Coordinates of C-alpha atoms in Angstrom, one line a residue:
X1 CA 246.6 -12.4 36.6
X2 CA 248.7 -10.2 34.3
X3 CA 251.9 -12.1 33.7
X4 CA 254.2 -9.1 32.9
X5 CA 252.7 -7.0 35.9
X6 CA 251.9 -9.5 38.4
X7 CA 248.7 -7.8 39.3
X8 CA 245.2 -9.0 38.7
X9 CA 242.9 -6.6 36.6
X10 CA 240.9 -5.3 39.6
X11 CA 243.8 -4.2 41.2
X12 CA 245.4 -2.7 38.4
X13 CA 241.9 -0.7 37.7
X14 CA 241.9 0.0 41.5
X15 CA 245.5 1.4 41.2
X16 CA 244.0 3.7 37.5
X17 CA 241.3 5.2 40.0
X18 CA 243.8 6.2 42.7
X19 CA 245.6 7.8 40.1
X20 CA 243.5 10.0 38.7
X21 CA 242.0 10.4 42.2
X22 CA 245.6 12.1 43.1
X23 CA 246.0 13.5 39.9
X24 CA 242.5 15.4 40.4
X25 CA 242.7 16.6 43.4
X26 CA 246.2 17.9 43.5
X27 CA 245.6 20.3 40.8
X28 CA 247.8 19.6 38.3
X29 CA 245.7 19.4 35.6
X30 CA 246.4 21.3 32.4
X31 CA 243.5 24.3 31.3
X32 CA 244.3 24.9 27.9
X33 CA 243.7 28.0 26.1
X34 CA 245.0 32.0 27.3
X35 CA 244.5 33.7 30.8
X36 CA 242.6 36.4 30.9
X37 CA 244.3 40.1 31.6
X38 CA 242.8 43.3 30.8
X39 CA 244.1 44.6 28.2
X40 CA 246.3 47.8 28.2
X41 CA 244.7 51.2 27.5
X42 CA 246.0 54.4 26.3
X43 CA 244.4 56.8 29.0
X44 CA 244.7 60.8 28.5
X45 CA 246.3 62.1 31.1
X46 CA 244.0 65.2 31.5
X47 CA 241.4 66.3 29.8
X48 CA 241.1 69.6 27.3
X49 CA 238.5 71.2 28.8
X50 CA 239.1 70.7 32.7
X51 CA 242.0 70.7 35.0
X52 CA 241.8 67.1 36.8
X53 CA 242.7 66.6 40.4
X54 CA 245.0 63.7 41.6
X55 CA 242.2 62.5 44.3
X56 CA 239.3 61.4 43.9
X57 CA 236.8 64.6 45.4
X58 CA 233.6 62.5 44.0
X59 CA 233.8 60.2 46.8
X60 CA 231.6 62.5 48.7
X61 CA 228.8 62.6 46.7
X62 CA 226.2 59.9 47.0
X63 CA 226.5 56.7 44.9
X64 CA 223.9 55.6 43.4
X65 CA 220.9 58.9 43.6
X66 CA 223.3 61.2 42.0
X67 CA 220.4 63.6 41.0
X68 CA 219.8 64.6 44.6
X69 CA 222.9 66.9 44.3
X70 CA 220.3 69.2 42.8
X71 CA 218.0 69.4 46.0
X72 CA 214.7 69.2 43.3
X73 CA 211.6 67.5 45.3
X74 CA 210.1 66.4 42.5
X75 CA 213.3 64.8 40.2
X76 CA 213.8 63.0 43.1
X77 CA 209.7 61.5 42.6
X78 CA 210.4 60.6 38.9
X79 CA 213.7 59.1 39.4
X80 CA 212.4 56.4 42.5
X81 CA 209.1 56.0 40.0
X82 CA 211.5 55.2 36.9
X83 CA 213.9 52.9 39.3
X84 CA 210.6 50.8 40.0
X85 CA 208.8 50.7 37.2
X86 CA 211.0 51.3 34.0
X87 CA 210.1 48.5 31.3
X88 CA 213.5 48.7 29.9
X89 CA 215.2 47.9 32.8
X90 CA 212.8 45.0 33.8
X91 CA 214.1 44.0 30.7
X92 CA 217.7 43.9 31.9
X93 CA 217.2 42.3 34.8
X94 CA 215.7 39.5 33.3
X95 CA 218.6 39.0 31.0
X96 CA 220.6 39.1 33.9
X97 CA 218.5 36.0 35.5
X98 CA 219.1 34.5 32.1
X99 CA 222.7 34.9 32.5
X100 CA 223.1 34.0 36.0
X101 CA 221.2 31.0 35.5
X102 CA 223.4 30.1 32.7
X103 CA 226.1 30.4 34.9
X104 CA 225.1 28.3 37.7
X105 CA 224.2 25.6 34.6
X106 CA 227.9 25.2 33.5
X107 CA 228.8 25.2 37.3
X108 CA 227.0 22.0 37.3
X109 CA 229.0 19.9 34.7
X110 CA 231.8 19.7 37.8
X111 CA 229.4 17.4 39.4
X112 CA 228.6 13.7 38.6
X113 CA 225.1 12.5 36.6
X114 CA 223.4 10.0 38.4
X115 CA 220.1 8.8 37.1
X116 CA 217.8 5.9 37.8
X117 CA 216.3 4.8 34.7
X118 CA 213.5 1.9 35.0
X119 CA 212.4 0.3 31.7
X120 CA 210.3 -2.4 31.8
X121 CA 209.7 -3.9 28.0
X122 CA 209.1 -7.2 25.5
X123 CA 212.5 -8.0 23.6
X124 CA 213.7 -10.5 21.6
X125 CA 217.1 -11.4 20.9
X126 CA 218.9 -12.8 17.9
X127 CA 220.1 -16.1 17.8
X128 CA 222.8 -15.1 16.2
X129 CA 224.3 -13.0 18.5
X130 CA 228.1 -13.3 19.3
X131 CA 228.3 -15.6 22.8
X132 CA 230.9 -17.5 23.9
X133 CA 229.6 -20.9 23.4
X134 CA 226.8 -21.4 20.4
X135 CA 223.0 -21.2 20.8
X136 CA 222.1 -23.7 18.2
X137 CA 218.6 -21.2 17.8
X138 CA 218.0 -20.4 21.0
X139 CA 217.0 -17.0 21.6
X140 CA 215.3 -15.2 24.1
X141 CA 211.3 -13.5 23.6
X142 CA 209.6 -12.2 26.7
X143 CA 209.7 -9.3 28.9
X144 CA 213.1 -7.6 30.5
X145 CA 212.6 -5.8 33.7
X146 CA 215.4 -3.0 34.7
X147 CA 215.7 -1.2 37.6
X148 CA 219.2 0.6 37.4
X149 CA 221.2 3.2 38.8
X150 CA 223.9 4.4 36.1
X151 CA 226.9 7.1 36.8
X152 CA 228.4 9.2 34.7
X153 CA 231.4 11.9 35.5
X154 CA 233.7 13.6 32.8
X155 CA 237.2 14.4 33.9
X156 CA 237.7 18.1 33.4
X157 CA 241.4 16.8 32.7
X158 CA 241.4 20.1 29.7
X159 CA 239.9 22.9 31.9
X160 CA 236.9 23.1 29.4
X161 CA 234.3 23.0 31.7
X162 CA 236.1 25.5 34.2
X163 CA 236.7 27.6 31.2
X164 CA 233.5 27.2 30.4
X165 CA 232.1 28.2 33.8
X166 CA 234.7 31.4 33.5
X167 CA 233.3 32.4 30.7
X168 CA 229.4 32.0 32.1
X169 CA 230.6 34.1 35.0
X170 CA 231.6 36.8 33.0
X171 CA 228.9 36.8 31.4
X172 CA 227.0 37.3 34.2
X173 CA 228.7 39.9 35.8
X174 CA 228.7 42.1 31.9
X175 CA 225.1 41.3 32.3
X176 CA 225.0 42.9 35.7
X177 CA 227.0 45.9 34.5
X178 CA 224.3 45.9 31.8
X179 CA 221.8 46.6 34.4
X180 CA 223.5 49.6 35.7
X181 CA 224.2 51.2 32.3
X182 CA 220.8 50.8 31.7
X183 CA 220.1 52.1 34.6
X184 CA 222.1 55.2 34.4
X185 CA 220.6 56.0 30.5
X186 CA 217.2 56.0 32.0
X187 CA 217.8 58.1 35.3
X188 CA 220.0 60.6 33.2
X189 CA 217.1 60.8 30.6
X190 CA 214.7 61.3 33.5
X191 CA 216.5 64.3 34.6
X192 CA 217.4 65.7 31.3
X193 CA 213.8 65.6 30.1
X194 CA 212.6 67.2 33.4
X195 CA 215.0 70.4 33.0
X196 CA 213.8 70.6 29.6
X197 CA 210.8 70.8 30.9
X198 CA 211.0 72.8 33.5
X199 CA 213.0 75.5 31.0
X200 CA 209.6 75.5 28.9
X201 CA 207.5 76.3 32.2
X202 CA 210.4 79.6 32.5
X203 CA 209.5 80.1 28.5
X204 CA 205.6 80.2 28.8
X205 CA 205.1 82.3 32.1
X206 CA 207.9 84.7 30.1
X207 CA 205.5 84.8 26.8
X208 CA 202.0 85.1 28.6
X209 CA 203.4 88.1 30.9
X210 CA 204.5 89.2 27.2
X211 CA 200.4 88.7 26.0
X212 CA 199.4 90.5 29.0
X213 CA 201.8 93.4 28.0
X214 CA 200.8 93.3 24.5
X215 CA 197.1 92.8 25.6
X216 CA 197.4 96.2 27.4
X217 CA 199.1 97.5 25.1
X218 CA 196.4 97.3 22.5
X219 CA 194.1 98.6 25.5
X220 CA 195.6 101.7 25.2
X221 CA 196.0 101.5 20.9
X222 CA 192.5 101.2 21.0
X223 CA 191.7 103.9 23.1
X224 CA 194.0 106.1 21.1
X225 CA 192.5 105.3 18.2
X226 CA 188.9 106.6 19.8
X227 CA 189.9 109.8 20.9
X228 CA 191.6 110.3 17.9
X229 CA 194.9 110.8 19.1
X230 CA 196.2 107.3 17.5
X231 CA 196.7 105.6 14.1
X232 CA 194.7 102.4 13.0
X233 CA 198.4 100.8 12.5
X234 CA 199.7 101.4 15.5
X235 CA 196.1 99.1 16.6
X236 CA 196.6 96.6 13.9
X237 CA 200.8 96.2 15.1
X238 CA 199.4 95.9 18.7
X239 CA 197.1 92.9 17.4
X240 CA 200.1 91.3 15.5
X241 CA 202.1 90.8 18.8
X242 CA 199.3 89.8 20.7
X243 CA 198.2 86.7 18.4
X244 CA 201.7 85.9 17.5
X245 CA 202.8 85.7 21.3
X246 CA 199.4 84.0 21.6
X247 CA 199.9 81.4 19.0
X248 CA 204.3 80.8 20.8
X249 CA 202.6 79.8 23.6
X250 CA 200.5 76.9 21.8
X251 CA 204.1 76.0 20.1
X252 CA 205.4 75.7 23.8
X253 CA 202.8 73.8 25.2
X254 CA 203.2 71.3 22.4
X255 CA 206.7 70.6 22.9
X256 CA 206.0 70.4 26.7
X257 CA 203.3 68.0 26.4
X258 CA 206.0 66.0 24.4
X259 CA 208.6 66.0 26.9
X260 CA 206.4 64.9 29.4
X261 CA 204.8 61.8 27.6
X262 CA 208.7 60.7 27.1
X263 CA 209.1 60.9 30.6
X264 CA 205.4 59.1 31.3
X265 CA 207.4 56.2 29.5
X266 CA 210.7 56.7 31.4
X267 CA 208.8 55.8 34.2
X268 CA 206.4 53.1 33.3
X269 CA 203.4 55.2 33.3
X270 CA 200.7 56.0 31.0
X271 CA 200.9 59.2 29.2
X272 CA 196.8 59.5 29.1
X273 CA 197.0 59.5 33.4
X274 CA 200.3 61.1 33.8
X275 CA 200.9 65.3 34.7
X276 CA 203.9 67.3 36.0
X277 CA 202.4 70.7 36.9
X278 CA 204.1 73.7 35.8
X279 CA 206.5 74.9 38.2
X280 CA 207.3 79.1 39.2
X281 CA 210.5 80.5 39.9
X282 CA 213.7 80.0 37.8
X283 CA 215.9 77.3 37.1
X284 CA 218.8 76.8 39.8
X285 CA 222.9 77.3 38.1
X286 CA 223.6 73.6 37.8
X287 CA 225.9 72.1 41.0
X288 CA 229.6 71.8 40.9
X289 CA 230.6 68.7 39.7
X290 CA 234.3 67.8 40.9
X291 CA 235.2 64.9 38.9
X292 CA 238.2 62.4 39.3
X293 CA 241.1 61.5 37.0
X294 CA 240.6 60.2 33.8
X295 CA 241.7 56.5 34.7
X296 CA 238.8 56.7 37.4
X297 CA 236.8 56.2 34.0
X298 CA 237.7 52.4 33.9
X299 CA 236.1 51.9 37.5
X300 CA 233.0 54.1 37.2
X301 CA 231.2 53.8 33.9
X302 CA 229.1 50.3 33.3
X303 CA 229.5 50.3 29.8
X304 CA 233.5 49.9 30.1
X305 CA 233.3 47.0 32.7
X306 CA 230.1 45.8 30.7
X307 CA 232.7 45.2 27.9
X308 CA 235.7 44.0 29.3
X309 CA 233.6 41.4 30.6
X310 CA 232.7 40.3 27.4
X311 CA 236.3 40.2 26.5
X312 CA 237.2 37.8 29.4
X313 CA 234.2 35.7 28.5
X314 CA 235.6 36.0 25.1
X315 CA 239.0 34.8 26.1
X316 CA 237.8 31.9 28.2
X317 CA 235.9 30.6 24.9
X318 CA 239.0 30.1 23.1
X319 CA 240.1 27.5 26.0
X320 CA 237.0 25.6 25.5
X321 CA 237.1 25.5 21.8
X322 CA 240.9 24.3 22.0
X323 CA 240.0 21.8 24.7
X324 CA 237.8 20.5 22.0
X325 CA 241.4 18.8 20.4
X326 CA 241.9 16.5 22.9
X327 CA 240.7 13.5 24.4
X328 CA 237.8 13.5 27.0
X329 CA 237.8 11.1 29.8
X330 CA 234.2 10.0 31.9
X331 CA 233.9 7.8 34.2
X332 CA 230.9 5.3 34.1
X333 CA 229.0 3.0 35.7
X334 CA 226.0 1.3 36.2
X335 CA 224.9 -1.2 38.4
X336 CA 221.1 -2.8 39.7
X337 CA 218.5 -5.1 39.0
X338 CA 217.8 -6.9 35.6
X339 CA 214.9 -10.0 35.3
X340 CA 213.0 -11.5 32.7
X341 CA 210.4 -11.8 35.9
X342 CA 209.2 -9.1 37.5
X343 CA 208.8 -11.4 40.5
X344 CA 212.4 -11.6 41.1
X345 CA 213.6 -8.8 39.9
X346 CA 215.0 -7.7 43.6
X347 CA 216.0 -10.8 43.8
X348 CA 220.2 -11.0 45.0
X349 CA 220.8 -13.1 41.7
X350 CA 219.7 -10.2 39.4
X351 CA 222.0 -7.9 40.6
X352 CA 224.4 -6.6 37.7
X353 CA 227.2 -3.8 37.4
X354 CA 229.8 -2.4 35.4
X355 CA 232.1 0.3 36.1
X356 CA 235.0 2.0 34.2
X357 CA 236.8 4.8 32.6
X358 CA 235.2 6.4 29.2
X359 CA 238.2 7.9 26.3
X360 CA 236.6 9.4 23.4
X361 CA 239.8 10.4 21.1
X362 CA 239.0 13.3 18.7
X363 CA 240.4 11.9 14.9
X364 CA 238.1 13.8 12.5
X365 CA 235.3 15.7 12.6
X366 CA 235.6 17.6 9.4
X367 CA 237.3 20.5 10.3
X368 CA 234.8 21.8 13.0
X369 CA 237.2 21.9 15.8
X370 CA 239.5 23.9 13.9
X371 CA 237.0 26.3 12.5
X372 CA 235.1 26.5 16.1
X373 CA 238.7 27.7 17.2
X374 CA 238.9 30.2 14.8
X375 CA 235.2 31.4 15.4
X376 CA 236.3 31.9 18.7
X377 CA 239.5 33.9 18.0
X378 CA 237.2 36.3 16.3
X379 CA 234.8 36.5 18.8
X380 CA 237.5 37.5 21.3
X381 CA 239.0 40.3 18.3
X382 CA 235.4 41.6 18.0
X383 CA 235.2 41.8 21.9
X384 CA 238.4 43.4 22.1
X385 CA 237.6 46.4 19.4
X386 CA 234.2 47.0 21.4
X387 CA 235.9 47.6 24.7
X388 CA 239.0 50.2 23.5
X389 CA 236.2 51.7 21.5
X390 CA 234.1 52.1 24.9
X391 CA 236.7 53.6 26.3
X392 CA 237.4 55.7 23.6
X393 CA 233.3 56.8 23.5
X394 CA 234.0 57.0 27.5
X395 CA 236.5 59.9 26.6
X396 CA 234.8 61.8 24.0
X397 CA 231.7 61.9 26.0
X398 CA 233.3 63.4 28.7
X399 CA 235.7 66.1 26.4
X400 CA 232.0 66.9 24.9
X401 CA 229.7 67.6 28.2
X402 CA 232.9 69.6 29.3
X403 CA 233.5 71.3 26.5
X404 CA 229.3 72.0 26.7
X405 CA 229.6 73.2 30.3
X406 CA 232.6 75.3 29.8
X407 CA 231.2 77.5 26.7
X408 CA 227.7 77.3 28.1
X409 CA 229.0 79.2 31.2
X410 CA 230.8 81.6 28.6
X411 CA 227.4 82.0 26.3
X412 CA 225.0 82.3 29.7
X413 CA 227.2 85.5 30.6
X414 CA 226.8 87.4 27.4
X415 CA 223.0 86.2 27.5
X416 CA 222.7 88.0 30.7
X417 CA 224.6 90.8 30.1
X418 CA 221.9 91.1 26.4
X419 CA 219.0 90.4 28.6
X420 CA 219.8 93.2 30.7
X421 CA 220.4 95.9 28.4
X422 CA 217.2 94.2 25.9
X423 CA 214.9 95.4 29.2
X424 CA 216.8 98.6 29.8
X425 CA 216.0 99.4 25.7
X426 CA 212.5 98.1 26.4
X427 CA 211.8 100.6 28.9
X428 CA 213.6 103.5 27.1
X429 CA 211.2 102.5 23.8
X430 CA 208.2 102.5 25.9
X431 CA 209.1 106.1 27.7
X432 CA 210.0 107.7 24.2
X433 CA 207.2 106.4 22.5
X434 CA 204.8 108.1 25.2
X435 CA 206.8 111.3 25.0
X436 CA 205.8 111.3 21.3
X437 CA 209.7 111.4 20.2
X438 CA 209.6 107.6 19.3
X439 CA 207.1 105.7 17.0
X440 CA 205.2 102.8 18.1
X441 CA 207.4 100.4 15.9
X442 CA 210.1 101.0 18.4
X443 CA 208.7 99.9 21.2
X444 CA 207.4 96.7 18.9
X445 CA 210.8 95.6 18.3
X446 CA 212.1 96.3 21.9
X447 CA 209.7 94.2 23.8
X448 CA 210.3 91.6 20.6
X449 CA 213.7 91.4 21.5
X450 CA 213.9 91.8 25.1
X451 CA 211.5 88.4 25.2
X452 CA 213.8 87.0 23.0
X453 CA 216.5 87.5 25.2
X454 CA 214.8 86.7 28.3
X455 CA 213.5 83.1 26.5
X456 CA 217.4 82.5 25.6
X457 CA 218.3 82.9 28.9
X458 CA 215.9 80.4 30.3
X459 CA 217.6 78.1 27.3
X460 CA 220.6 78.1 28.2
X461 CA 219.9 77.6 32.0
X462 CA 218.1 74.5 30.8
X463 CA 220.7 73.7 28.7
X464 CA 223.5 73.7 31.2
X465 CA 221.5 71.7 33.7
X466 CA 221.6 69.1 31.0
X467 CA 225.2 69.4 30.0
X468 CA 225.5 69.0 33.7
X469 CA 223.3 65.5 33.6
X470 CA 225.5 64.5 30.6
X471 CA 228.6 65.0 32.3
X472 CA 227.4 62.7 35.2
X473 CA 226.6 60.0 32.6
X474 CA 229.8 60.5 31.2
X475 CA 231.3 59.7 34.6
X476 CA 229.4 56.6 34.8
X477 CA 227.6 58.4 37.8
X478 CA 227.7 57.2 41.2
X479 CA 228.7 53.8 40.4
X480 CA 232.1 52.2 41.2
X481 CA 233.7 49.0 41.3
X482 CA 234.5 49.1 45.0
X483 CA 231.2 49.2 46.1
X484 CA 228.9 45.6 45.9
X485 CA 226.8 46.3 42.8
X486 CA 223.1 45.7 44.0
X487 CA 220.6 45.1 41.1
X488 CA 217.8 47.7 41.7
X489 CA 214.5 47.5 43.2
X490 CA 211.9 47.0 41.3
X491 CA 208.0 46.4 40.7
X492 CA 207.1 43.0 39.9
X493 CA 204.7 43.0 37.1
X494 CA 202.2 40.6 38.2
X495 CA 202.2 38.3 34.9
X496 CA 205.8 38.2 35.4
X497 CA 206.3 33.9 35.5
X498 CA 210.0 34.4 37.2
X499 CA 208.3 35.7 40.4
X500 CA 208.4 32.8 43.7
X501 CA 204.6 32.9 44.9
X502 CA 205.8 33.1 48.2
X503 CA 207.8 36.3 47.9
X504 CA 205.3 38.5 49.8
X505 CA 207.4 41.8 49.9
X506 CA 205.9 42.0 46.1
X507 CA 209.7 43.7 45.4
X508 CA 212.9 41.6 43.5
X509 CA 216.3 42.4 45.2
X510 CA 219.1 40.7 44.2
X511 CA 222.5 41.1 45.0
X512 CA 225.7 40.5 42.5
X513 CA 227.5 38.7 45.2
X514 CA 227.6 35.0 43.8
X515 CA 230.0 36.3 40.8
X516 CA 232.7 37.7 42.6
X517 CA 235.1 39.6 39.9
X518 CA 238.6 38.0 39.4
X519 CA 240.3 41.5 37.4

């Protein structure tokens, strides 16, 4: 019995454990380190190249396929094909596994250990060990059986393992955001690299109606030149522009057949199997593209959320590196069986137990609590350049594919207007020269620059459907916060080791809901 108390030690341990049993679960324990809050931004409020509405008129569109907008069959092919089987994107799904798992880990250390160890070994004890009444030698050889359950909790009494487990959700969720700006990079190179190529198909049907121009063109030189009423040069000039359009269109085919093996990777595919057939008819003006204000930014494009993320993780680091100053409190125990006989080791007189609070007191470690809190000060620093410089990058991608679109538009007028009159001088050449007022050289350079014209055209139609691609990038496409951010289908690859066996849809679909955002 304590004399000063009055109270025998089991009570007054009985009366520690109530204590910290109210003192848990009334919530008044301290969580060291900062609370997270997103940091302030310096947003434009309009853009140079663009007069921004107050609503939000993207709403309409549909998240997530953003390329249907331009009605295209076949983009709409290779974009499901690169959803399901793009490499890279396997890739960030797995990382986000990685990180969810990691999450659910720290979860854990809220949770008691409870383990059941059983030893059964030959010891020998000294006969010199401290007891309370001497052994005059004796000492004990033989075998010690164990069969015992021990407990161990830590009192998260610091908030170090629930900033821990903040920062492990963030984590997760960056890592989910990942996923999407990956996602987004390979559907907007998908698209890009198709209107590239579907510009070249526009460029080599222009250049072999030019050989089969030139070709009859040469007819006739030839014929000329038999009846006498031509020149050998105006032959050997036909020739030229016959083999040099001849030899543009093997320049064109090249670069095609380049385009298209990027996109046989975009989509998982092997180049040596994989074939987009040339496609007739021109290239469509790219769709109008209403876009919201320039705050919408910071709830549309992953790469923004991806790093504020990393900046809450960052922040929740710093409260588990300064929890790191003070004490930690666990509460053990053990209890079980323990016999030199293996006969009675159940028996009711080996039973043993102990129970009872833990307090490991940081007094010196060197410095490495101090210099893990500083590490983690400059972690969050680092974290907090990367998102305002996301944001800034957001901005300048978007001033850049508007400033594209807007003098693209400008430059695709005067092209017309040059295509049209190249033709018109084209035709005039032609009529002169078989008038006999014009020479033959005339009518070289009119059809030279006519197909010029008519190729830049086709450029710049290509080019504008890209700007247009790159301006939905910029916008972070169809993706917003307020909508549940569902990792994307894919295919399994079957050496995958992450795959259940007895998922028999053959597909992975998981859903972000477990790591609610707390912004």
């Amino acid at each position: 019995m304590n004399s000063r108390s009055g109270l025998y030690p089991e009570q007054l341990t009985h009366i520690t454990m109530r204590f910290l049993f109210l003192f848990l679960t009334t919530n008044v324990i301290a969580q060291v380190g900062p609370n997270y809050a997103r940091p302030e931004t310096e947003t434009p409020a309009k853009f140079k190249n663009v007069t921004w509405r107050v609503a939000t008129p993207s709403s309409h569109l549909p998240k997530g396929e953003w390329w249907k907008i331009y009605h295209d069959s076949k983009l709409n092919e290779l974009e499901s094909r690169a959803t399901s089987n793009n490499q890279e994107l396997k890739a960030a799904i797995a990382r986000f596994d990685q990180a969810r798992a990691t999450a659910r880990l720290s979860r854990a250390e809220f949770f008691p250990n409870i383990s059941l160890p059983l030893t059964a070994e030959r010891q020998g004890t000294s006969a010199q060990m401290p007891t309370p009444f001497p052994l005059n030698g004796i000492r004990y050889d033989g075998p010690a059986y164990n069969a015992l359950m021990d407990f161990g909790w830590e009192l998260d009494l610091w908030g170090k393992i629930r900033r821990g487990v903040e920062a492990d959700k963030a984590n997760a969720n960056a890592a989910a955001d990942a996923i999407h700006n990956v996602l987004l990079g390979i559907q907007a190179d998908v698209a890009s690299n198709y209107f590239k190529l579907r510009s070249l198909d526009i460029e080599m049907r222009l250049v072999r109606e030019a050989v089969a121009l030139r070709g009859e063109a040469l007819k006739i030189a030839k014929a000329r030149v038999l009846a006498g009423a031509g020149s050998e040069l105006e032959q050997a000039q036909s020739e030229t522009e016959v083999a040099s359009a001849e030899a543009e269109i093997s320049s064109l085919q090249s670069q095609r057949d380049q385009i298209e093996n990027v996109i046989s990777t975009l989509l998982g595919t092997s180049a040596a199997s994989f074939r987009i057939s040339p496609q007739s008819g021109s290239l469509a003006n790219p769709p109008s593209l209403p876009a919201g204000v320039p705050s919408d930014l910071l709830e549309r494009r992953p790469d923004i959320s991806q790093a504020e993320r990393q900046l809450a993780a960052a922040t929740a680091r710093i409260g588990v590196a300064k929890a790191q100053f003070f004490p930690s409190i666990k509460l053990i125990g053990r209890g079980g069986f323990q016999s030199g006989d293996i006969d009675l080791l159940l028996h009711p007189d080996s039973l043993m137990w102990s129970a009872g609070p833990s307090v490991s007191i940081p007094l010196f470690a060197g410095g490495k609590n101090r210099f893990n809190l500083q590490k983690s000060k400059a972690l969050h620093d680092e974290a907090l350049a990367m998102y305002r410089q996301a944001f800034l990058g957001a901005v300048a991608d978007v001033e850049t594919s508007l400033s594209s679109l807007r003098n693209l538009s400008t430059q695709s007028a005067a092209q017309q207007r040059a295509r049209e009159s190249s033709e018109r001088a084209s035709a005039l050449a032609k009529t002169r020269y078989e008038s006999g007022t014009s020479p033959y050289l005339d009518v070289i350079e009119a059809n030279r620059t006519a197909l010029i014209t008519q190729r830049a055209t086709a450029q710049i139609a290509g080019q504008k459907l890209v700007a247009s691609v790159s301006l939905i990038k910029a916008l972070g496409g169809g993706w917003t916060q307020s909508q549940a951010n569902v990792i994307p289908v894919v295919t399994p690859d079957p050496a995958a080791r992450s795959m259940p066996e007895n998922e028999g849809s053959g597909f992975i679909s998981k859903v972000k809901g477990l790591f609610s955002r707390k912004k």
